[in-house]
Coordinates of C-alpha atoms in Angstrom, one line a residue:
Chain A
X14 CA -31.7 -16.7 -116.9
X15 CA -31.6 -14.0 -114.2
X16 CA -28.7 -14.1 -111.8
X17 CA -29.2 -10.8 -110.0
X18 CA -32.6 -9.9 -108.5
X19 CA -33.1 -6.3 -107.4
X20 CA -35.4 -5.1 -104.6
X21 CA -37.6 -3.2 -104.5
X22 CA -39.0 -3.2 -108.1
X23 CA -40.0 0.4 -107.8
X24 CA -39.0 3.2 -105.5
X25 CA -40.4 6.7 -105.2
X26 CA -38.8 9.3 -103.0
X27 CA -38.6 13.1 -102.5
X28 CA -35.7 15.1 -103.7
X29 CA -33.0 15.3 -101.1
X30 CA -33.8 11.9 -99.6
X31 CA -31.5 8.9 -99.8
X32 CA -32.4 5.9 -102.0
X33 CA -31.3 2.4 -101.2
X34 CA -31.6 -0.4 -103.7
X35 CA -30.7 -4.1 -103.1
X36 CA -29.5 -6.9 -105.3
X37 CA -29.3 -10.6 -104.5
X38 CA -27.5 -13.2 -106.6
X39 CA -27.1 -16.9 -106.7
X40 CA -23.6 -18.0 -107.7
X41 CA -20.1 -16.8 -106.9
X42 CA -19.0 -13.7 -108.8
X43 CA -15.8 -12.0 -110.0
X44 CA -17.4 -8.6 -109.5
X45 CA -20.7 -6.9 -109.3
X46 CA -21.6 -3.8 -111.3
X47 CA -24.4 -1.2 -111.1
X48 CA -25.8 0.5 -114.2
X49 CA -28.3 3.3 -114.7
X50 CA -30.7 3.6 -117.7
X51 CA -32.7 6.6 -118.5
X52 CA -35.9 5.9 -120.4
X53 CA -35.3 4.6 -123.9
X54 CA -31.6 5.0 -123.7
X55 CA -28.5 2.9 -123.3
X56 CA -27.0 1.9 -119.9
X57 CA -24.5 4.0 -118.1
X58 CA -21.9 2.3 -115.8
X59 CA -22.1 3.6 -112.2
X60 CA -19.8 1.6 -110.1
X61 CA -17.9 -1.8 -110.0
X62 CA -17.1 -3.7 -106.8
X63 CA -14.8 -6.7 -106.9
X64 CA -15.5 -9.9 -104.9
X65 CA -12.7 -9.1 -102.4
X66 CA -14.1 -5.6 -101.7
X67 CA -16.8 -4.8 -99.2
X68 CA -17.6 -1.2 -99.8
X69 CA -16.9 1.4 -102.5
X70 CA -17.8 5.1 -102.9
X71 CA -18.2 7.3 -105.9
X72 CA -19.5 10.8 -105.4
X73 CA -23.0 10.4 -104.0
X74 CA -23.0 6.6 -104.6
X75 CA -22.1 4.0 -102.0
X76 CA -22.1 0.3 -102.8
X77 CA -21.6 -2.6 -100.4
X78 CA -21.1 -6.2 -101.2
X79 CA -21.6 -9.1 -98.8
X80 CA -20.4 -12.3 -100.5
X81 CA -21.5 -14.5 -97.6
X82 CA -25.1 -13.4 -98.2
X83 CA -24.7 -13.0 -101.9
X84 CA -26.1 -9.5 -101.8
X85 CA -25.2 -5.9 -102.6
X86 CA -26.8 -2.6 -102.0
X87 CA -26.6 0.7 -103.8
X88 CA -27.1 3.9 -101.8
X89 CA -27.7 7.2 -103.6
X90 CA -27.5 10.1 -101.1
X91 CA -29.2 13.5 -101.4
X92 CA -31.2 12.3 -104.5
X93 CA -32.0 14.7 -107.3
X94 CA -34.8 14.7 -109.9
X95 CA -32.1 13.8 -112.5
X96 CA -31.5 10.5 -110.7
X97 CA -34.9 9.3 -111.9
X98 CA -34.1 6.2 -114.0
X99 CA -33.9 2.4 -113.9
X100 CA -31.1 0.9 -112.0
X101 CA -29.6 -2.6 -112.8
X102 CA -27.2 -4.7 -110.9
X103 CA -25.1 -7.0 -113.1
X104 CA -23.0 -9.9 -111.9
X105 CA -19.8 -10.9 -113.6
X106 CA -19.2 -14.6 -113.5
X107 CA -17.2 -17.2 -115.3
X108 CA -14.0 -17.1 -117.4
X109 CA -15.3 -14.7 -120.0
X110 CA -16.8 -12.4 -117.4
X111 CA -20.2 -12.6 -118.8
X112 CA -22.5 -10.0 -117.3
X113 CA -25.9 -11.1 -116.2
X114 CA -28.4 -8.4 -115.4
X115 CA -31.3 -8.3 -113.1
X116 CA -34.8 -6.9 -114.0
X117 CA -34.0 -3.5 -112.6
X118 CA -35.4 -1.0 -110.1
X119 CA -37.4 2.0 -111.3
X120 CA -36.5 5.0 -109.2
X121 CA -38.6 8.1 -109.3
X122 CA -37.3 11.2 -107.5
X123 CA -40.0 13.8 -107.0
X124 CA -38.9 17.5 -107.1
Chain B
X30 CA -15.7 11.6 -124.6
X31 CA -15.6 8.5 -126.8
X32 CA -18.9 6.7 -127.3
X33 CA -20.3 3.5 -128.7
X34 CA -22.1 4.3 -131.9
X35 CA -25.2 2.3 -133.1
X36 CA -27.4 2.6 -136.1
X37 CA -30.2 2.8 -136.9
X38 CA -31.7 4.2 -133.7
X39 CA -35.2 2.9 -134.7
X40 CA -36.3 0.2 -137.1
X41 CA -39.7 -0.9 -138.1
X42 CA -39.9 -4.1 -140.2
X43 CA -42.5 -6.6 -141.2
X44 CA -42.2 -10.2 -140.0
X45 CA -40.2 -12.5 -142.3
X46 CA -38.1 -9.6 -143.5
X47 CA -34.3 -9.3 -142.8
X48 CA -32.9 -6.6 -140.6
X49 CA -29.4 -5.6 -139.7
X50 CA -27.9 -3.5 -136.9
X51 CA -24.5 -1.8 -136.8
X52 CA -22.2 -1.0 -133.9
X53 CA -18.9 0.9 -133.7
X54 CA -17.3 0.4 -130.3
X55 CA -15.0 2.8 -128.5
X56 CA -11.5 2.8 -130.2
X57 CA -9.2 0.3 -128.6
X58 CA -11.9 -1.8 -126.9
X59 CA -11.2 -5.4 -127.7
X60 CA -14.4 -6.8 -126.3
X61 CA -17.8 -6.2 -127.9
X62 CA -21.2 -7.3 -126.7
X63 CA -24.6 -7.5 -128.3
X64 CA -27.6 -7.5 -125.8
X65 CA -31.3 -7.8 -126.3
X66 CA -33.5 -5.9 -123.8
X67 CA -37.3 -6.6 -123.7
X68 CA -39.4 -3.8 -122.2
X69 CA -39.4 -4.0 -118.4
X70 CA -36.5 -6.5 -118.3
X71 CA -32.7 -6.3 -118.0
X72 CA -30.4 -6.7 -121.0
X73 CA -29.7 -10.3 -122.0
X74 CA -26.4 -11.2 -123.7
X75 CA -26.7 -12.5 -127.2
X76 CA -23.1 -12.6 -128.3
X77 CA -19.7 -11.6 -127.0
X78 CA -16.6 -11.0 -129.2
X79 CA -13.0 -10.8 -128.2
X80 CA -11.4 -9.1 -131.1
X81 CA -12.9 -10.9 -134.1
X82 CA -13.6 -14.2 -132.3
X83 CA -16.9 -15.2 -130.7
X84 CA -16.4 -16.2 -127.1
X85 CA -20.0 -16.6 -126.1
X86 CA -23.0 -17.0 -128.3
X87 CA -24.9 -19.5 -126.1
X88 CA -28.1 -17.3 -126.0
X89 CA -28.0 -16.3 -129.7
X90 CA -30.9 -18.0 -131.7
X91 CA -28.6 -19.2 -134.4
X92 CA -31.4 -20.3 -136.7
X93 CA -32.3 -16.7 -137.4
X94 CA -29.6 -14.5 -135.8
X95 CA -26.0 -14.0 -137.0
X96 CA -23.3 -11.6 -135.8
X97 CA -19.9 -10.8 -137.2
X98 CA -16.9 -8.6 -136.3
X99 CA -14.7 -9.2 -139.3
X100 CA -11.8 -6.9 -138.6
X101 CA -12.2 -6.9 -134.8
X102 CA -13.6 -3.4 -134.8
X103 CA -17.2 -2.7 -135.8
X104 CA -19.9 -5.3 -135.8
X105 CA -23.1 -6.2 -137.4
X106 CA -26.0 -8.2 -136.0
X107 CA -28.5 -9.6 -138.4
X108 CA -32.0 -11.2 -138.0
X109 CA -33.4 -13.2 -140.9
X110 CA -36.3 -13.7 -140.9
X111 CA -37.6 -11.3 -138.2
X112 CA -40.5 -12.6 -136.0
X113 CA -42.9 -10.6 -133.9
X114 CA -41.2 -11.8 -130.7
X115 CA -38.0 -10.1 -131.8
X116 CA -39.4 -6.6 -131.0
X117 CA -37.0 -5.3 -128.4
X118 CA -34.1 -2.9 -127.8
X119 CA -30.8 -4.2 -129.2
X120 CA -27.9 -2.8 -127.3
X121 CA -24.2 -2.9 -128.2
X122 CA -21.5 -2.5 -125.6
X123 CA -17.7 -2.6 -125.5
X124 CA -15.0 -2.8 -122.9
X125 CA -11.2 -2.9 -122.8
X126 CA -11.2 -6.6 -122.0
X127 CA -13.3 -9.3 -120.7
X128 CA -12.3 -9.4 -117.1
X129 CA -13.2 -6.9 -114.4
X130 CA -13.9 -4.1 -116.8
X131 CA -16.9 -1.9 -117.0
X132 CA -18.9 -2.0 -120.2
X133 CA -19.8 1.1 -122.2
X134 CA -23.2 1.0 -123.9
X135 CA -24.4 2.5 -127.1
X136 CA -27.9 4.2 -127.3
X137 CA -29.5 1.1 -128.7
X138 CA -31.7 0.2 -131.7
X139 CA -35.4 0.0 -131.0
X140 CA -36.8 -2.8 -133.3
X141 CA -40.5 -3.1 -133.9
X142 CA -41.6 -6.1 -135.9
X143 CA -45.2 -5.8 -137.4

């Protein structure tokens, strides 16, 4: 069953522009994580934000978390063609910290 | 940099045959996960190990799927018999522990059942 739901499903931008991706979830979480997946490859962890955090930065990435709205956003600034990939949010819930992934957002960055 | 290893990378098998996938996690990682990812979807957890013990296999179709991590290190996922609907990417991931830790994914095994 899907816990996280990303929005939009697909995003196409020009190199140098910022990309904003959103994730909504249904139940309370321990943390929320964002992953990137290049075509046909495994997932790469981008950033983790805990339920008591509101904002986190890592390089060109900025993630926010609003637990009252059960939503998160991932901002990629100054996008590059190499950022072209699928992006997934994953929510960590329960005692065993099971990760539940959304369906993903396909980001295309045009050179 | 240490990586999660998986083999084979690609597997084509006929329905009703048996198939097995292998995963070697990053050294020292106590938690190991097997996911199935259908094209266009996010990964879905099949089974989670803490050391050699299964802590979550609620989504594992136990009539045909089995998983083991005998010495708490590498792991094998088996499907017998394979069905057409099993065609997917099978991903292995590992982490230091189950709580508030990022997961490191292997490159996956692309299974095609004909």
